[in-house]
mmCIF file of C-alpha atoms in Angstrom:
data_model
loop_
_atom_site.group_PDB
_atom_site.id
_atom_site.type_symbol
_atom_site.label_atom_id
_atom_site.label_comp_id
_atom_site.label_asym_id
_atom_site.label_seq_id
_atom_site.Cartn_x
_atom_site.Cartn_y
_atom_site.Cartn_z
ATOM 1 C CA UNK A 81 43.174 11.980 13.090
ATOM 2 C CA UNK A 82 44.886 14.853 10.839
ATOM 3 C CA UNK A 83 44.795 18.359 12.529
ATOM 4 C CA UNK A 84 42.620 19.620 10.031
ATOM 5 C CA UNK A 85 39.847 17.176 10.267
ATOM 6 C CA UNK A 86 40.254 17.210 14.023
ATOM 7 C CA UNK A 87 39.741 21.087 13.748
ATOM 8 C CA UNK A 88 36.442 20.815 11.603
ATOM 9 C CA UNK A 89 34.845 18.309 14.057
ATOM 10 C CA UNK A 90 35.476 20.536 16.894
ATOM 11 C CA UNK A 91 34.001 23.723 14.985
ATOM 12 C CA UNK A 92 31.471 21.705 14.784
ATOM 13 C CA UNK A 93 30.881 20.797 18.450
ATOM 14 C CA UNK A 94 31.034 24.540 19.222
ATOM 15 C CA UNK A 95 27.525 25.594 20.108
ATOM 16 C CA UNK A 96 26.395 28.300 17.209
ATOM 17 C CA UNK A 97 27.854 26.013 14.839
ATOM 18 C CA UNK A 98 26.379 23.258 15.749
ATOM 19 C CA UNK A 99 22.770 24.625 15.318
ATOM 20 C CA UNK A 100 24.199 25.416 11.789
ATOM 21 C CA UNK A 101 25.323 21.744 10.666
ATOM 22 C CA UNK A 102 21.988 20.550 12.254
ATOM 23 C CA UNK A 103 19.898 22.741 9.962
ATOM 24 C CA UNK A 104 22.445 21.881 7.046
ATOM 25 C CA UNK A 105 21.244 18.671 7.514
ATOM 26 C CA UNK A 106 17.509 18.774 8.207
ATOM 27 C CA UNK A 107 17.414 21.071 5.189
ATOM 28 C CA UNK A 108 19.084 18.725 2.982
ATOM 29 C CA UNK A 109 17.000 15.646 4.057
ATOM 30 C CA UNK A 110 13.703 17.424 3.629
ATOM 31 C CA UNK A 111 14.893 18.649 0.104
ATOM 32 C CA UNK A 112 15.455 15.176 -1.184
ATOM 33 C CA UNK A 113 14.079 14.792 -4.618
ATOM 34 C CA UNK A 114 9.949 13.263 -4.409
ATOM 35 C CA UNK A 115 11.361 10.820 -6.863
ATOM 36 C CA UNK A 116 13.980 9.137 -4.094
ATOM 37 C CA UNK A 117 11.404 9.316 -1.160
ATOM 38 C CA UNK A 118 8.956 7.760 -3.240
ATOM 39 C CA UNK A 119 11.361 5.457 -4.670
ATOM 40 C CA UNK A 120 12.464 4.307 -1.120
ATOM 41 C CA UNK A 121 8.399 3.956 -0.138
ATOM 42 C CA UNK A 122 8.058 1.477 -2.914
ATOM 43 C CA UNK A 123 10.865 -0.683 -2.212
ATOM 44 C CA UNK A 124 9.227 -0.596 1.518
ATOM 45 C CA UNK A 125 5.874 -1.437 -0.099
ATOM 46 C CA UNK A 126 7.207 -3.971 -2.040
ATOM 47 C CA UNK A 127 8.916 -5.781 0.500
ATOM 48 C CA UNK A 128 6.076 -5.289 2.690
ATOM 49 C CA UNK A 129 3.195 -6.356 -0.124
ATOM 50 C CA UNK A 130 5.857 -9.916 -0.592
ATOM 51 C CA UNK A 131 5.446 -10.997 2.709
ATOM 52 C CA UNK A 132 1.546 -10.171 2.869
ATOM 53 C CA UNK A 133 1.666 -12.505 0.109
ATOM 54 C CA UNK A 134 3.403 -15.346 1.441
ATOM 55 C CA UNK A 135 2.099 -15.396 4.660
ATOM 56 C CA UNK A 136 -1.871 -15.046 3.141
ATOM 57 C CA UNK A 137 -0.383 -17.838 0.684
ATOM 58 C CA UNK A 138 0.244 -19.842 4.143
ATOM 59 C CA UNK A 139 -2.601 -18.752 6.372
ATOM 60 C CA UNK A 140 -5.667 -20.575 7.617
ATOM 61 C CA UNK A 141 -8.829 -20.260 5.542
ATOM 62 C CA UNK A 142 -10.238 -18.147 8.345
ATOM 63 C CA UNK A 143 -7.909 -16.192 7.885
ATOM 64 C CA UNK A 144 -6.954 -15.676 4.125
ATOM 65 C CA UNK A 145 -10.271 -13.210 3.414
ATOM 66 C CA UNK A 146 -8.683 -10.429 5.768
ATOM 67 C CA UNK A 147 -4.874 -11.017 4.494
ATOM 68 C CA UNK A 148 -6.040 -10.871 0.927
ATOM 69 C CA UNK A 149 -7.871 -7.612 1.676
ATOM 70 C CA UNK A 150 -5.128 -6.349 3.470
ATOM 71 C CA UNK A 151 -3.175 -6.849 0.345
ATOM 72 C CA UNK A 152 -5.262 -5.275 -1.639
ATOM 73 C CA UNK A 153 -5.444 -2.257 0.299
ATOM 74 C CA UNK A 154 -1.983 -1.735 -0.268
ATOM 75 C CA UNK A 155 -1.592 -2.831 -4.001
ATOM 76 C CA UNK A 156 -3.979 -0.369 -4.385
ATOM 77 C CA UNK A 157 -1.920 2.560 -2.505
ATOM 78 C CA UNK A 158 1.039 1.380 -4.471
ATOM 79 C CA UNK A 159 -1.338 1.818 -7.654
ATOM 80 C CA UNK A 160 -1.734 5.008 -6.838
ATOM 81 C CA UNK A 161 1.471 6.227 -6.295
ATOM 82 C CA UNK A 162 2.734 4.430 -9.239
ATOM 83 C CA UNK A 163 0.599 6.128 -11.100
ATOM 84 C CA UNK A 164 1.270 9.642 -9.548
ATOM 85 C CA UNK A 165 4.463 9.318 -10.416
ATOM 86 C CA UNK A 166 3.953 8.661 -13.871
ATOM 87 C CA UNK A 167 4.906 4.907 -14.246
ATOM 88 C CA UNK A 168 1.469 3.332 -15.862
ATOM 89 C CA UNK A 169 2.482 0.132 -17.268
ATOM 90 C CA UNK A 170 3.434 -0.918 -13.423
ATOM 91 C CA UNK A 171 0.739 0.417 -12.085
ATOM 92 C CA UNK A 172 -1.350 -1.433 -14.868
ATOM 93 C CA UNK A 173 0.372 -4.821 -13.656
ATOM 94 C CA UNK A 174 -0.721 -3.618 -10.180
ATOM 95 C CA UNK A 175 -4.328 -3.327 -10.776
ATOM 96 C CA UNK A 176 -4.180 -6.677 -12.733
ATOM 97 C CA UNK A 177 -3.079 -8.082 -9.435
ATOM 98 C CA UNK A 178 -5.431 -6.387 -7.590
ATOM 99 C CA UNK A 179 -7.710 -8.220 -9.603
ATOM 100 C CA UNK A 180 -6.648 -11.530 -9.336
ATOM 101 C CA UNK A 181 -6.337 -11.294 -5.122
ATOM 102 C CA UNK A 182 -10.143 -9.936 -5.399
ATOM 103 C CA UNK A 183 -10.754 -13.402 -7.160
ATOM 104 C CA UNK A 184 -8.925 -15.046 -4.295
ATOM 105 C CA UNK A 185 -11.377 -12.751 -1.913
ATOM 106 C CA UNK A 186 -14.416 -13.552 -3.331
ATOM 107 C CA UNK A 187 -13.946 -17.362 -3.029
ATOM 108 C CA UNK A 188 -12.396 -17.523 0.149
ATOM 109 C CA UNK A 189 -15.417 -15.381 1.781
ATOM 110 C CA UNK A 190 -17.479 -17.717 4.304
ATOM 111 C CA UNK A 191 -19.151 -17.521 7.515
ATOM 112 C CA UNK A 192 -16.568 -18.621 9.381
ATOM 113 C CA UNK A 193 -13.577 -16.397 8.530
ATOM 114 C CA UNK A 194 -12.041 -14.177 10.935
ATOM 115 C CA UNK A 195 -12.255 -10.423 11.038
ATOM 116 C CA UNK A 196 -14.993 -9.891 8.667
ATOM 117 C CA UNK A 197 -16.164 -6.568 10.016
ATOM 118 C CA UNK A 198 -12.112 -5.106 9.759
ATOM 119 C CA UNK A 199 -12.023 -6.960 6.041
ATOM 120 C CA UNK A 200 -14.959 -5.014 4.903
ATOM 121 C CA UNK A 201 -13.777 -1.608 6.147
ATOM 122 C CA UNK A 202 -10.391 -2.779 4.436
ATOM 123 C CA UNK A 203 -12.939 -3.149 1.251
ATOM 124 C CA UNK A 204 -14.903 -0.125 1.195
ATOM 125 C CA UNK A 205 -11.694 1.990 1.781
ATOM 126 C CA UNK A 206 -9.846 0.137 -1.185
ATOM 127 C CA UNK A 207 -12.803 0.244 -3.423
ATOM 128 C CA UNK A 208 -12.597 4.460 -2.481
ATOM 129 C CA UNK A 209 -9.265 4.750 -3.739
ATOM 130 C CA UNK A 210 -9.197 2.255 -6.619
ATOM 131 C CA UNK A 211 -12.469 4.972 -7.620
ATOM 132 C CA UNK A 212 -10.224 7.767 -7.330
ATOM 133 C CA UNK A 213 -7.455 5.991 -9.200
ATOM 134 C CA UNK A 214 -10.338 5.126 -12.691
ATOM 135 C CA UNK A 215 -11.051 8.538 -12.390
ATOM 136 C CA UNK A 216 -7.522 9.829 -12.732
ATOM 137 C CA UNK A 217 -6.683 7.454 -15.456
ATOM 138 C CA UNK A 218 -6.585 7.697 -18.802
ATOM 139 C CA UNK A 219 -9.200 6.114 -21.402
ATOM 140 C CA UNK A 220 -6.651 3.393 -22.012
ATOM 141 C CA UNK A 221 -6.113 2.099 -18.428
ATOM 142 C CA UNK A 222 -9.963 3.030 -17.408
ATOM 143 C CA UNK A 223 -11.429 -0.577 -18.448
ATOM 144 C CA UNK A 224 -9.228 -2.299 -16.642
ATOM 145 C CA UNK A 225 -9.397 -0.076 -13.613
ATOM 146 C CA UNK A 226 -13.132 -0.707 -14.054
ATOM 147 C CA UNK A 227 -13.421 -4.080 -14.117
ATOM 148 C CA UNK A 228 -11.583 -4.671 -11.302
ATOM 149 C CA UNK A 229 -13.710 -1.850 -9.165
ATOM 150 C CA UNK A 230 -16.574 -3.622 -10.500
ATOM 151 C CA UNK A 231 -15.039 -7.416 -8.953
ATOM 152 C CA UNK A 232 -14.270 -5.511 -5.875
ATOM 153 C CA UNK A 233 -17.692 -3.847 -5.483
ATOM 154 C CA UNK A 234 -18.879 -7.810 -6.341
ATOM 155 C CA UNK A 235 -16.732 -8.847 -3.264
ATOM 156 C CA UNK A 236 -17.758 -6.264 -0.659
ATOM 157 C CA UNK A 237 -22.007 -7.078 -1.547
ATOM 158 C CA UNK A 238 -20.929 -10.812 -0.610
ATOM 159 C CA UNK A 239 -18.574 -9.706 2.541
ATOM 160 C CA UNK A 240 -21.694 -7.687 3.927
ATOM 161 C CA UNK A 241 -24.374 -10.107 2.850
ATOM 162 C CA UNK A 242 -22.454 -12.680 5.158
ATOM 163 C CA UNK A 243 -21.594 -10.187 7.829
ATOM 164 C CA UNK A 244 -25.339 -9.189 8.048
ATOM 165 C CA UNK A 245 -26.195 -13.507 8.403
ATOM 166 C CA UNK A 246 -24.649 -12.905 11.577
#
């Protein structure tokens, strides 16, 4: 190693200094742009929203209603942060998925799928933010937004009817 690079790695080691190259670095992490974090969270989401799709694509009946759900819950999170950041016509094609798994929902709700009671929280809590998201959109994206609160509203009256059978 060259005598000057040797020389900064050992000023480094030294103990005030190394406080200082600590904070450097905490300070410059924390002061990342919103834009990367958030960019980094959706390629997360979007890795983690792929396989909820595959593996509800491959589940058992009983168990499709709660991975569906699941995946709507976070569709709808990534619909929201989509649209926080600005970027409408994805979140647009977001919410038109959201509607389609509601779809899948709706018909795959019967008495004897698993987790009904965690499906419905899943339901109530998605159907919360979905009503935050139509009220933060504009007049353009609010239909949509609508109708799809509207199918998932539809969904969660036929997940409680058949919890209450019970």
């Amino acid at each position: 190693m060259p005598f000057a690079v040797r020389s900064a790695c050992n000023a480094l080691l030294r103990p005030g200094f190394r406080h200082a190259a600590l904070s450097f670095f905490a300070v410059g992490v924390l002061l990342l742009p919103p834009a990367v974090q958030a960019a980094g969270a959706a390629d997360v989401d979007l890795a983690v929203i792929q396989q909820l799709e595959n593996k509800a694509l491959l589940a058992a009946p009983r168990e499709q209603c709660f991975l569906y759900t699941e995946l709507v819950g976070r569709m709808t999170e990534l619909a929201s942060r989509q649209l926080a950041m600005g970027d409408t016509d994805k979140a647009a094609n977001t919410i038109k998925k959201i509607s389609e798994y509601a779809e899948r929902i709706h018909m795959g709700v019967a008495d004897d799928s698993k987790k009904l009671k965690k499906a419905e929280i899943l339901l109530r809590e998605t159907d919360h933010r979905l009503n935050d998201i139509m009220h933060a959109s504009s007049g353009d994206d609010r239909g949509m937004v609508q109708a799809t609160l509207k199918r998932l509203q539809t969904v969660h009256t036929e997940l409680l009817a058949v919890i209450f059978r019970h």
